[in-house]
Coordinates of N, CA and C in Angstrom, one line a residue:
X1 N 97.3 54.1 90.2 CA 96.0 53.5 89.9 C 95.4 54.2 88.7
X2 N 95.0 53.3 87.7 CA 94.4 54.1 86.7 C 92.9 54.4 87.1
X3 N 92.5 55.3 86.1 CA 91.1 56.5 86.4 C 90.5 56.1 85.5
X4 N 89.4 56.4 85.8 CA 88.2 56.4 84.8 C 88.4 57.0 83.5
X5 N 89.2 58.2 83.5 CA 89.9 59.1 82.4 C 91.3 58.4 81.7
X6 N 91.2 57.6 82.8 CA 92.9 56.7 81.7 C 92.1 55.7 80.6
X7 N 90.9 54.8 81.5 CA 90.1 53.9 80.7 C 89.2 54.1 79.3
X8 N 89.0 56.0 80.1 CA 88.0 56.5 78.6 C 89.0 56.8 77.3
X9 N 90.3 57.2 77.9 CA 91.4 57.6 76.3 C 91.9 56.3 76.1
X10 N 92.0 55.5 76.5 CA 92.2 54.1 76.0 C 91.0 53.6 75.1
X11 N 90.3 53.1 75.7 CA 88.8 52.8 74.8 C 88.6 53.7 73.7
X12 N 88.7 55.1 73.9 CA 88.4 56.0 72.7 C 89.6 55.8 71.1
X13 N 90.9 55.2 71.8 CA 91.7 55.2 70.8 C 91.9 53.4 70.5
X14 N 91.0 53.0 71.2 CA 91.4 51.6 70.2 C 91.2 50.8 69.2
X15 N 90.6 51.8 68.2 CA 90.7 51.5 67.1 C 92.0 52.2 66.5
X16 N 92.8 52.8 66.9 CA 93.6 53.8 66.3 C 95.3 52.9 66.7
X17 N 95.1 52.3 67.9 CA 95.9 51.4 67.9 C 95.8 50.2 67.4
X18 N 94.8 49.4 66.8 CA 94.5 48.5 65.9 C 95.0 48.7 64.5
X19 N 94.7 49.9 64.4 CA 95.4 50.6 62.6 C 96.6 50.5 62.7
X20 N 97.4 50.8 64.0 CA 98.8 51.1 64.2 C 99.1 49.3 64.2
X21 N 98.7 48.6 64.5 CA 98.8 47.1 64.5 C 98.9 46.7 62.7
X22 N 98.0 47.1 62.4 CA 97.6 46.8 61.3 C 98.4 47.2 59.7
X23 N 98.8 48.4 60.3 CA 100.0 49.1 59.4 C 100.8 48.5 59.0
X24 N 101.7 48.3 60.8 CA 102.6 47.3 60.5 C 102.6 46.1 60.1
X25 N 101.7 45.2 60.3 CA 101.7 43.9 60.2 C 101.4 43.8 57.8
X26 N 100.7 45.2 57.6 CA 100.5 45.3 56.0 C 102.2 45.5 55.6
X27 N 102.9 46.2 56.0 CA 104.2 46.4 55.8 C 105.2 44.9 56.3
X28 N 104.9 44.6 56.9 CA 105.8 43.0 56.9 C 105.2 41.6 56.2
X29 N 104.0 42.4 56.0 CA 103.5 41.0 54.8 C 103.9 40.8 53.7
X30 N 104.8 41.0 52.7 CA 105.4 40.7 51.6 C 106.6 39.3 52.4
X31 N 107.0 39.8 53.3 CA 108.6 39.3 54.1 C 107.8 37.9 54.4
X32 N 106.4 38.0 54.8 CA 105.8 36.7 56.4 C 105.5 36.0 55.1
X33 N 104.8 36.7 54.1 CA 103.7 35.7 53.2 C 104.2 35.3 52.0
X34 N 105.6 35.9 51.5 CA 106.4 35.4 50.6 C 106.1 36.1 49.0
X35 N 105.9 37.5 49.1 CA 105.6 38.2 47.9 C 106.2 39.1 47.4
X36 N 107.2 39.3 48.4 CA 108.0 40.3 48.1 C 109.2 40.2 47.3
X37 N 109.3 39.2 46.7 CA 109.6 39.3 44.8 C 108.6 40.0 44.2
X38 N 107.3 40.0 44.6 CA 106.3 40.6 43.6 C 106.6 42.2 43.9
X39 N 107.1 42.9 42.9 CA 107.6 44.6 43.1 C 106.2 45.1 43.6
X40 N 105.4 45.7 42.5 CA 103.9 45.9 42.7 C 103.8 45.8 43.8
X41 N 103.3 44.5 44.3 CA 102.9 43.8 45.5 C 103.0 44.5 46.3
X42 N 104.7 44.0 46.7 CA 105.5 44.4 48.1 C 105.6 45.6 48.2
X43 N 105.7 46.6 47.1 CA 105.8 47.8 47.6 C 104.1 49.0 48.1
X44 N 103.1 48.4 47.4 CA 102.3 48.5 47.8 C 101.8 48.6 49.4
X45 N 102.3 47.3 49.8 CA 101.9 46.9 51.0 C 103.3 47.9 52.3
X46 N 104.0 47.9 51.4 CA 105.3 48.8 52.3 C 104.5 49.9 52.2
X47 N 104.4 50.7 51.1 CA 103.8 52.3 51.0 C 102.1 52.3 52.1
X48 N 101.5 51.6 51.5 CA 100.2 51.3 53.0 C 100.4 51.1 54.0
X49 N 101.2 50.6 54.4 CA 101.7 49.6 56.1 C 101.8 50.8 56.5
X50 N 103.3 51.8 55.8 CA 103.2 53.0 56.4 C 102.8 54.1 56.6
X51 N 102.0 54.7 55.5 CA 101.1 55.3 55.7 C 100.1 55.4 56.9
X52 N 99.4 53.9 56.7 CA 98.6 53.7 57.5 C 98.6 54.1 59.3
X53 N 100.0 53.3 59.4 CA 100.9 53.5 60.8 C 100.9 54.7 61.4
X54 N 101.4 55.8 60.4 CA 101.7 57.4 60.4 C 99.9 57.5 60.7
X55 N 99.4 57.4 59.6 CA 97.8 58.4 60.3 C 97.2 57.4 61.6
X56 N 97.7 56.4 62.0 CA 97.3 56.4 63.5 C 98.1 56.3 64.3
X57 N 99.3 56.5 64.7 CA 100.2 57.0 65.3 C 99.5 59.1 65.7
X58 N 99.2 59.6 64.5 CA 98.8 61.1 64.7 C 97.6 61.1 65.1
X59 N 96.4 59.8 64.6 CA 95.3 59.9 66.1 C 95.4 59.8 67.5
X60 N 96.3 58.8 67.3 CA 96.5 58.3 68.7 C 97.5 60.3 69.9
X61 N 98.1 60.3 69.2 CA 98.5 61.3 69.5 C 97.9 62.7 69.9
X62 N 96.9 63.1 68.8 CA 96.2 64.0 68.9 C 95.2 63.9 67.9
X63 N 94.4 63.4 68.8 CA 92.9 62.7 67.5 C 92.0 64.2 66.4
X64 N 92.1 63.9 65.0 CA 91.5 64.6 64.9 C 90.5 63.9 63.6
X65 N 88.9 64.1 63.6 CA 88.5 63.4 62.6 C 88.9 63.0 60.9
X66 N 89.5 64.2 60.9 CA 90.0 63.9 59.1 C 90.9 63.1 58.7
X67 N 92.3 62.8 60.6 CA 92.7 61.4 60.0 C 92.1 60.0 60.2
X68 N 90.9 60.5 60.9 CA 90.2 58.8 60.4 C 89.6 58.8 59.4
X69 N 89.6 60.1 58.7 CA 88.7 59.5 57.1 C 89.9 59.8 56.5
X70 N 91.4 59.7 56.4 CA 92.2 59.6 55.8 C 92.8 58.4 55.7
X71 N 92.3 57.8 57.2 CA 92.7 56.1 57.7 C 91.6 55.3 56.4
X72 N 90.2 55.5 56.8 CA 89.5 55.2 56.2 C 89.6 55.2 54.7
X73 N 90.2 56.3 54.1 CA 90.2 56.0 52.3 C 91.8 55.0 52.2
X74 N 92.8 55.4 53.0 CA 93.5 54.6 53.2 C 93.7 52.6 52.6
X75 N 92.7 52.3 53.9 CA 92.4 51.5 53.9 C 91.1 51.0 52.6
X76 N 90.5 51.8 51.8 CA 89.5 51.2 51.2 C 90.4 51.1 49.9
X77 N 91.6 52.0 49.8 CA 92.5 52.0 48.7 C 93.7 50.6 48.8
X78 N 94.1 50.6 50.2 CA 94.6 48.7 50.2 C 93.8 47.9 49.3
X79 N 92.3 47.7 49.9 CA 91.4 46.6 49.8 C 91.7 46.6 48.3
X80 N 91.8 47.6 47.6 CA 91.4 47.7 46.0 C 91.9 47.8 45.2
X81 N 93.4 47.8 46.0 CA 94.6 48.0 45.5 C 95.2 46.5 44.3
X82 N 94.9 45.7 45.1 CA 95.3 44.2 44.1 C 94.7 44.3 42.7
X83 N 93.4 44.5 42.6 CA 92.6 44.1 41.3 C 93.1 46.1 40.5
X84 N 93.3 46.7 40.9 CA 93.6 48.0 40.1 C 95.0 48.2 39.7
X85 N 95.7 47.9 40.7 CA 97.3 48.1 40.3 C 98.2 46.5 39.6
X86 N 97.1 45.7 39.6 CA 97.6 44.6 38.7 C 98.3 43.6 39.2
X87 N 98.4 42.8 40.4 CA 98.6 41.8 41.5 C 97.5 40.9 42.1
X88 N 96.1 40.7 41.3 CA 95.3 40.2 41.8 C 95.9 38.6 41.3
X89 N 96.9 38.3 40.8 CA 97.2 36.5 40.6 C 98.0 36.3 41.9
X90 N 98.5 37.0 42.7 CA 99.6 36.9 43.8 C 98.4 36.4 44.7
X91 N 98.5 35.4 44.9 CA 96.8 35.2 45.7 C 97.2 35.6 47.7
X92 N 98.5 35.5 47.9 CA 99.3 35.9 49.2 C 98.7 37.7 49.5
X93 N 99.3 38.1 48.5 CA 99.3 39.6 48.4 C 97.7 40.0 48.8
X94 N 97.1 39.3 47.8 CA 95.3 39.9 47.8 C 94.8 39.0 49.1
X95 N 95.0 38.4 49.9 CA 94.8 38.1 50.8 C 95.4 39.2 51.9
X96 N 96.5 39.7 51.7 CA 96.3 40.5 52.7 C 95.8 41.5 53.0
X97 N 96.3 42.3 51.4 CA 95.5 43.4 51.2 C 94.0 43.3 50.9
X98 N 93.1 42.4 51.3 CA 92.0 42.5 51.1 C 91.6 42.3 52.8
X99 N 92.2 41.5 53.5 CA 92.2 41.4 54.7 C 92.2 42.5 55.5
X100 N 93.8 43.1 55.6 CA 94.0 44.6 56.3 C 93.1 45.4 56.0
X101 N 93.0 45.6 54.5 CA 92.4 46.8 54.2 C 90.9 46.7 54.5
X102 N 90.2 45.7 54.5 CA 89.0 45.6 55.3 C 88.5 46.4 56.8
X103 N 89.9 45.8 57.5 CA 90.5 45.8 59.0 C 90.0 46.9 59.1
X104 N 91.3 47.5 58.3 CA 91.5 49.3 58.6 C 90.0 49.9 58.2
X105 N 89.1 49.7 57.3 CA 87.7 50.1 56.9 C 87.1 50.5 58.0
X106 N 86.8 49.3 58.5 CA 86.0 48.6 59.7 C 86.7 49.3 60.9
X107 N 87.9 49.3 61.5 CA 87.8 49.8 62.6 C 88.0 51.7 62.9
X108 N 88.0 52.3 61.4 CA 88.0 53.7 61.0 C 86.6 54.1 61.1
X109 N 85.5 53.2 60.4 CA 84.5 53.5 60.1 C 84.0 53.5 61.5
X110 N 84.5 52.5 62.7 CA 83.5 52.0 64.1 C 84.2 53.7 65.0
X111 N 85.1 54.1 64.6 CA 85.4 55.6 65.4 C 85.0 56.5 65.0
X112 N 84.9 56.9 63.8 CA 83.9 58.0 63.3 C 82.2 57.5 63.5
X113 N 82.3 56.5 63.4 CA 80.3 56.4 64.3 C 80.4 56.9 65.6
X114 N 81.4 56.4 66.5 CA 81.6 56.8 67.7 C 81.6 58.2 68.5
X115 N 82.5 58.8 67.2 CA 82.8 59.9 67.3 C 81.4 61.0 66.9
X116 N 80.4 60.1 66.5 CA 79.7 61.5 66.0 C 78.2 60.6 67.2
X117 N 78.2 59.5 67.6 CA 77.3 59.2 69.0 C 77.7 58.8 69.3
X118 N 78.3 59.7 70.2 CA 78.8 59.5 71.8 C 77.4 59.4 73.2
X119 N 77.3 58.5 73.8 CA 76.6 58.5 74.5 C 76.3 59.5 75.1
X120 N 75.3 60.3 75.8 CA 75.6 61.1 76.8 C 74.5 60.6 77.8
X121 N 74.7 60.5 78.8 CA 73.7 60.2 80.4 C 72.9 61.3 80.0
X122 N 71.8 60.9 80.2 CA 70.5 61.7 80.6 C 70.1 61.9 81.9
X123 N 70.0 63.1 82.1 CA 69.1 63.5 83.4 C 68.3 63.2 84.5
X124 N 68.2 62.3 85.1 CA 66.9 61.9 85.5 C 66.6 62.8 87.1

């Protein structure tokens, strides 16, 4: 029977398994969405997918804050990656990588708020 303590390290890392979702699904998007002729592109999205993966695979593991702001620049470097590295006409590609890399923003940024107010019960 799960515990209260199984429910709180679950909840506490699910944003870290979302990144781990999200990794991978950035790394098979050239293959799903049909871009991976585009070099740039696809490799982009391979080099993030796995990166990504790897720093939340090591939260999930053994959480430590610096790889969620490593998730976090991570991810703001997908989002921005199309219009800087020169793949913003792949309109497949910038869809995803503006998508994930949003993802990954958003659910890095929702664990480091968490992480720094944590509820605590008061007294009464």
């Amino acid at each position: 029977m799960a515990g209260l303590n199984d429910y709180t390290t679950l909840n506490r890392h699910f944003q870290d398994y979302a990144n781990l979702v999200l990794g991978v699904l950035l790394f098979l998007s050239p293959w799903a969405l049909g871009y991976a002729n585009t070099e740039m592109a696809a490799r982009t999205a391979w080099i993030g997918g796995i990166v990504i993966a790897i720093l939340a695979l090591a939260a999930i593991v053994n959480f430590a804050e610096w790889e969620e702001w490593l998730t976090l620049l991570m991810g703001a470097a997908v989002l921005v990656s199309p219009y800087l590295l020169g793949f913003s006409d792949v309109r497949n590609a910038v869809a995803a990588h503006n998508v994930i890399g949003l993802l990954v923003v958003l659910a890095s940024g929702w664990e480091l708020w968490t992480v720094h107010h944590r509820h605590t019960p008061s007294m009464r």
